[in-house]
Short mmCIF file of the C-alpha atoms (twelve columns), coordinates in Angstrom:
data_MODEL
# 
_entry.id   MODEL 
# 
loop_
_atom_site.group_PDB 
_atom_site.id 
_atom_site.type_symbol 
_atom_site.label_atom_id 
_atom_site.label_alt_id 
_atom_site.label_comp_id 
_atom_site.label_asym_id 
_atom_site.label_seq_id 
_atom_site.Cartn_x 
_atom_site.Cartn_y 
_atom_site.Cartn_z 
_atom_site.pdbx_PDB_model_num 
ATOM 1   C CA . MET A 1   0.000   0.000   0.000  1 
ATOM 2   C CA . ARG A 2   1.316   3.403   -0.949 1 
ATOM 3   C CA . ASN A 3   2.025   5.628   2.031  1 
ATOM 4   C CA . ARG A 4   0.252   8.950   1.530  1 
ATOM 5   C CA . CYS A 5   1.227   10.351  4.900  1 
ATOM 6   C CA . ALA A 6   2.468   13.904  5.097  1 
ATOM 7   C CA . THR A 7   2.979   16.351  7.877  1 
ATOM 8   C CA . SER A 8   1.493   19.801  7.719  1 
ATOM 9   C CA . ASN A 9   1.084   22.844  9.886  1 
ATOM 10  C CA . ALA A 10  -2.184  23.722  8.153  1 
ATOM 11  C CA . LYS A 11  -4.797  25.357  10.350 1 
ATOM 12  C CA . SER A 12  -8.022  23.394  10.521 1 
ATOM 13  C CA . GLY A 13  -11.669 24.370  10.504 1 
ATOM 14  C CA . LEU A 14  -14.852 22.825  9.212  1 
ATOM 15  C CA . PHE A 15  -14.299 20.807  6.039  1 
ATOM 16  C CA . ARG A 16  -16.425 22.709  3.565  1 
ATOM 17  C CA . THR A 17  -16.028 22.050  -0.112 1 
ATOM 18  C CA . ALA A 18  -17.724 22.550  -3.454 1 
ATOM 19  C CA . GLY A 19  -16.968 20.968  -6.805 1 
ATOM 20  C CA . ALA A 20  -13.356 19.862  -6.581 1 
ATOM 21  C CA . ILE A 21  -12.791 18.917  -2.974 1 
ATOM 22  C CA . SER A 22  -10.572 21.196  -0.944 1 
ATOM 23  C CA . ILE A 23  -10.228 22.260  2.649  1 
ATOM 24  C CA . GLN A 24  -10.993 25.902  3.284  1 
ATOM 25  C CA . ARG A 25  -11.861 28.181  6.148  1 
ATOM 26  C CA . ALA A 26  -15.662 28.099  6.442  1 
ATOM 27  C CA . THR A 27  -16.389 29.619  3.057  1 
ATOM 28  C CA . THR A 28  -17.985 27.011  0.769  1 
ATOM 29  C CA . ARG A 29  -20.282 23.983  0.993  1 
ATOM 30  C CA . VAL A 30  -19.512 20.255  1.360  1 
ATOM 31  C CA . CYS A 31  -19.929 17.726  -1.460 1 
ATOM 32  C CA . THR A 32  -22.187 14.724  -0.956 1 
ATOM 33  C CA . SER A 33  -19.376 12.129  -0.679 1 
ATOM 34  C CA . LEU A 34  -15.940 12.645  0.821  1 
ATOM 35  C CA . LEU A 35  -12.971 10.361  1.293  1 
ATOM 36  C CA . PHE A 36  -10.383 10.983  3.991  1 
ATOM 37  C CA . VAL A 37  -7.242  9.104   4.868  1 
ATOM 38  C CA . ILE A 38  -5.837  8.903   8.390  1 
ATOM 39  C CA . CYS A 39  -2.108  8.190   8.353  1 
ATOM 40  C CA . LEU A 40  -0.344  7.112   11.524 1 
ATOM 41  C CA . ILE A 41  3.432   6.788   11.751 1 
ATOM 42  C CA . TYR A 42  5.211   5.151   14.654 1 
ATOM 43  C CA . ALA A 43  8.631   6.455   15.656 1 
ATOM 44  C CA . THR A 44  9.826   2.891   16.179 1 
ATOM 45  C CA . LYS A 45  8.298   -0.532  15.842 1 
ATOM 46  C CA . PRO A 46  7.128   -1.840  19.243 1 
ATOM 47  C CA . THR A 47  9.402   -4.399  20.848 1 
ATOM 48  C CA . ILE A 48  8.078   -7.630  22.370 1 
ATOM 49  C CA . ALA A 49  8.313   -6.026  25.823 1 
ATOM 50  C CA . GLN A 50  6.112   -3.133  24.590 1 
ATOM 51  C CA . THR A 51  3.450   -5.284  22.918 1 
ATOM 52  C CA . SER A 52  0.874   -5.001  25.706 1 
ATOM 53  C CA . ALA A 53  1.311   -1.224  25.698 1 
ATOM 54  C CA . SER A 54  0.620   -1.134  21.948 1 
ATOM 55  C CA . ASN A 55  -3.089  -1.915  22.397 1 
ATOM 56  C CA . TRP A 56  -4.905  1.370   21.963 1 
ATOM 57  C CA . LEU A 57  -8.104  2.778   20.486 1 
ATOM 58  C CA . ALA A 58  -8.967  6.317   19.413 1 
ATOM 59  C CA . ASN A 59  -12.348 7.862   18.674 1 
ATOM 60  C CA . LEU A 60  -13.080 9.828   15.516 1 
ATOM 61  C CA . TYR A 61  -16.285 11.825  15.988 1 
ATOM 62  C CA . VAL A 62  -18.156 12.729  12.794 1 
ATOM 63  C CA . GLU A 63  -20.803 15.448  13.112 1 
ATOM 64  C CA . GLU A 64  -23.022 17.012  10.486 1 
ATOM 65  C CA . TYR A 65  -24.293 20.573  10.932 1 
ATOM 66  C CA . ALA A 66  -26.859 22.604  8.991  1 
ATOM 67  C CA . GLY A 67  -27.251 26.274  9.809  1 
ATOM 68  C CA . GLY A 68  -24.994 25.825  12.840 1 
ATOM 69  C CA . THR A 69  -27.271 23.140  14.367 1 
ATOM 70  C CA . LEU A 70  -26.131 19.553  14.889 1 
ATOM 71  C CA . GLN A 71  -28.167 17.312  12.560 1 
ATOM 72  C CA . ALA A 72  -26.476 13.927  13.002 1 
ATOM 73  C CA . SER A 73  -23.391 12.344  14.529 1 
ATOM 74  C CA . GLN A 74  -21.513 9.096   14.253 1 
ATOM 75  C CA . LEU A 75  -18.583 7.564   16.111 1 
ATOM 76  C CA . LEU A 76  -15.746 5.744   14.350 1 
ATOM 77  C CA . ILE A 77  -13.093 3.890   16.367 1 
ATOM 78  C CA . PHE A 78  -9.597  3.058   15.141 1 
ATOM 79  C CA . GLY A 79  -6.481  1.665   16.757 1 
ATOM 80  C CA . VAL A 80  -4.017  -1.192  16.984 1 
ATOM 81  C CA . ALA A 81  -3.743  -4.564  18.699 1 
ATOM 82  C CA . PRO A 82  -1.295  -7.449  18.356 1 
ATOM 83  C CA . ASP A 83  -3.989  -9.597  16.703 1 
ATOM 84  C CA . GLY A 84  -5.523  -6.831  14.567 1 
ATOM 85  C CA . SER A 85  -5.486  -7.086  10.775 1 
ATOM 86  C CA . ASP A 86  -6.396  -5.251  7.567  1 
ATOM 87  C CA . GLY A 87  -9.577  -7.363  7.381  1 
ATOM 88  C CA . ILE A 88  -12.641 -7.738  9.597  1 
ATOM 89  C CA . ASP A 89  -11.582 -8.879  13.084 1 
ATOM 90  C CA . GLU A 90  -14.799 -10.129 14.675 1 
ATOM 91  C CA . HIS A 91  -12.934 -11.187 17.828 1 
ATOM 92  C CA . LEU A 92  -12.016 -7.490  18.317 1 
ATOM 93  C CA . GLY A 93  -15.592 -6.274  17.876 1 
ATOM 94  C CA . GLU A 94  -15.387 -5.354  14.199 1 
ATOM 95  C CA . SER A 95  -18.317 -6.154  11.917 1 
ATOM 96  C CA . GLU A 96  -19.346 -5.155  8.417  1 
ATOM 97  C CA . LEU A 97  -21.829 -2.295  8.234  1 
ATOM 98  C CA . PRO A 98  -25.059 -2.595  6.218  1 
ATOM 99  C CA . PRO A 99  -25.126 -0.894  2.793  1 
ATOM 100 C CA . ASP A 100 -25.059 2.911   2.765  1 
ATOM 101 C CA . PRO A 101 -28.425 4.442   3.665  1 
ATOM 102 C CA . PRO A 102 -30.111 6.438   0.873  1 
ATOM 103 C CA . GLY A 103 -29.646 9.728   2.729  1 
ATOM 104 C CA . GLY A 104 -28.255 11.279  5.860  1 
ATOM 105 C CA . LEU A 105 -24.871 11.026  7.497  1 
ATOM 106 C CA . HIS A 106 -22.883 7.846   6.931  1 
ATOM 107 C CA . ALA A 107 -19.238 7.316   7.907  1 
ATOM 108 C CA . ALA A 108 -17.205 4.128   7.556  1 
ATOM 109 C CA . PHE A 109 -13.668 2.805   7.346  1 
ATOM 110 C CA . ILE A 110 -13.314 1.322   3.868  1 
ATOM 111 C CA . GLY A 111 -10.779 -0.864  2.128  1 
ATOM 112 C CA . GLU A 112 -10.171 -4.149  0.406  1 
ATOM 113 C CA . GLY A 113 -11.881 -6.973  2.265  1 
ATOM 114 C CA . LEU A 114 -14.018 -4.635  4.403  1 
ATOM 115 C CA . GLY A 115 -17.223 -5.009  2.390  1 
ATOM 116 C CA . ASN A 116 -19.592 -2.095  3.087  1 
ATOM 117 C CA . GLY A 117 -17.119 -0.731  5.627  1 
ATOM 118 C CA . LEU A 118 -16.575 -0.744  9.379  1 
ATOM 119 C CA . SER A 119 -17.315 1.616   12.258 1 
ATOM 120 C CA . LYS A 120 -14.379 0.093   14.179 1 
ATOM 121 C CA . ASP A 121 -11.034 -0.692  12.493 1 
ATOM 122 C CA . ILE A 122 -8.206  -2.242  14.515 1 
ATOM 123 C CA . ARG A 123 -4.942  -2.956  12.745 1 
ATOM 124 C CA . SER A 124 -1.853  -4.978  13.621 1 
ATOM 125 C CA . ASP A 125 0.757   -3.307  15.812 1 
ATOM 126 C CA . GLU A 126 3.488   -4.889  13.666 1 
ATOM 127 C CA . GLU A 127 3.455   -2.060  11.107 1 
ATOM 128 C CA . THR A 128 5.451   1.134   11.494 1 
ATOM 129 C CA . SER A 129 3.004   3.087   9.316  1 
ATOM 130 C CA . LEU A 130 -0.764  2.614   9.062  1 
ATOM 131 C CA . THR A 131 -3.342  4.152   6.755  1 
ATOM 132 C CA . PHE A 132 -7.070  4.140   7.571  1 
ATOM 133 C CA . SER A 133 -9.438  5.215   4.769  1 
ATOM 134 C CA . VAL A 134 -12.692 6.872   5.857  1 
ATOM 135 C CA . LYS A 135 -15.676 7.421   3.575  1 
ATOM 136 C CA . LEU A 136 -18.195 10.116  4.557  1 
ATOM 137 C CA . ARG A 137 -21.637 10.823  3.100  1 
ATOM 138 C CA . ARG A 138 -23.870 13.588  4.296  1 
ATOM 139 C CA . ASN A 139 -27.023 15.495  3.376  1 
ATOM 140 C CA . ASN A 140 -26.778 18.221  0.770  1 
ATOM 141 C CA . GLY A 141 -25.823 21.504  2.356  1 
ATOM 142 C CA . GLY A 142 -24.599 19.969  5.596  1 
ATOM 143 C CA . GLU A 143 -21.185 20.783  7.026  1 
ATOM 144 C CA . ILE A 144 -18.970 18.033  8.438  1 
ATOM 145 C CA . LEU A 145 -16.870 18.411  11.579 1 
ATOM 146 C CA . LEU A 146 -14.365 15.674  12.453 1 
ATOM 147 C CA . SER A 147 -12.821 15.594  15.942 1 
ATOM 148 C CA . TRP A 148 -10.404 13.391  17.920 1 
ATOM 149 C CA . ASP A 149 -8.072  13.476  20.936 1 
ATOM 150 C CA . PRO A 150 -4.646  14.747  19.808 1 
ATOM 151 C CA . GLU A 151 -3.064  13.985  23.205 1 
ATOM 152 C CA . LEU A 152 -4.080  10.318  22.997 1 
ATOM 153 C CA . LEU A 153 -2.746  10.025  19.457 1 
ATOM 154 C CA . GLY A 154 0.464   11.815  20.445 1 
ATOM 155 C CA . SER A 155 1.042   9.315   23.241 1 
ATOM 156 C CA . GLN A 156 0.896   6.431   20.744 1 
ATOM 157 C CA . VAL A 157 2.315   7.670   17.419 1 
ATOM 158 C CA . SER A 158 5.005   10.071  16.238 1 
ATOM 159 C CA . ALA A 159 2.889   11.532  13.409 1 
ATOM 160 C CA . ALA A 160 -0.767  11.467  12.411 1 
ATOM 161 C CA . SER A 161 -2.423  13.290  9.557  1 
ATOM 162 C CA . LEU A 162 -5.905  13.563  8.133  1 
ATOM 163 C CA . GLU A 163 -5.906  13.997  4.371  1 
ATOM 164 C CA . ASN A 164 -8.687  14.774  1.928  1 
ATOM 165 C CA . ALA A 165 -8.144  12.087  -0.713 1 
ATOM 166 C CA . ALA A 166 -11.305 12.314  -2.829 1 
ATOM 167 C CA . GLY A 167 -9.834  14.385  -5.616 1 
ATOM 168 C CA . GLY A 168 -8.538  17.869  -6.014 1 
ATOM 169 C CA . ALA A 169 -5.726  19.087  -3.820 1 
ATOM 170 C CA . ILE A 170 -4.688  16.893  -0.915 1 
ATOM 171 C CA . VAL A 171 -4.393  19.043  2.177  1 
ATOM 172 C CA . ALA A 172 -3.125  17.409  5.344  1 
ATOM 173 C CA . VAL A 173 -4.211  18.295  8.874  1 
ATOM 174 C CA . ASP A 174 -1.722  17.449  11.640 1 
ATOM 175 C CA . MET A 175 -3.854  15.383  14.010 1 
ATOM 176 C CA . LEU A 176 -1.313  15.793  16.833 1 
ATOM 177 C CA . ALA A 177 -1.466  19.610  16.693 1 
ATOM 178 C CA . THR A 178 -5.245  20.038  16.563 1 
ATOM 179 C CA . GLY A 179 -8.306  18.086  17.668 1 
ATOM 180 C CA . ASN A 180 -10.723 18.857  14.831 1 
ATOM 181 C CA . ALA A 181 -11.072 19.582  11.165 1 
# 
């Protein structure tokens, strides 16, 4: 898998886009479907003695707003475990989501072997770099706010970025420097 991780000091705000997808400061509207990539880079590969400490989970909150009012929200969970994989790990609480609903907010981790996607994606702690792909769908005119705990991520990884990968310019948000985008 190609590593699309990058570090950036870009300031974050609501992801609001129109036409070609870009990240701007609260000036335009969001497209119906978005694709984001979360890239995590470990400073060093965990040693056998550190394996139990490498189990961790992080929440990615997805909220849709219209006219400044919260319309819908969804929680995605990602992380690592010694027995995690790139597939569906039922023993870790992962399960395939039903097909996308015809309307409204829908967020899922997607990838080969993940079917309709997952709301929880736990990968192996054997990798030094991980990429989680997130698909978002929302109502027309809604604004999407993504949030997470940068302190938790910073305690587990040396770099983490959120990238808009659905076309147009790829702008990275440093997930260790800010808690939302």
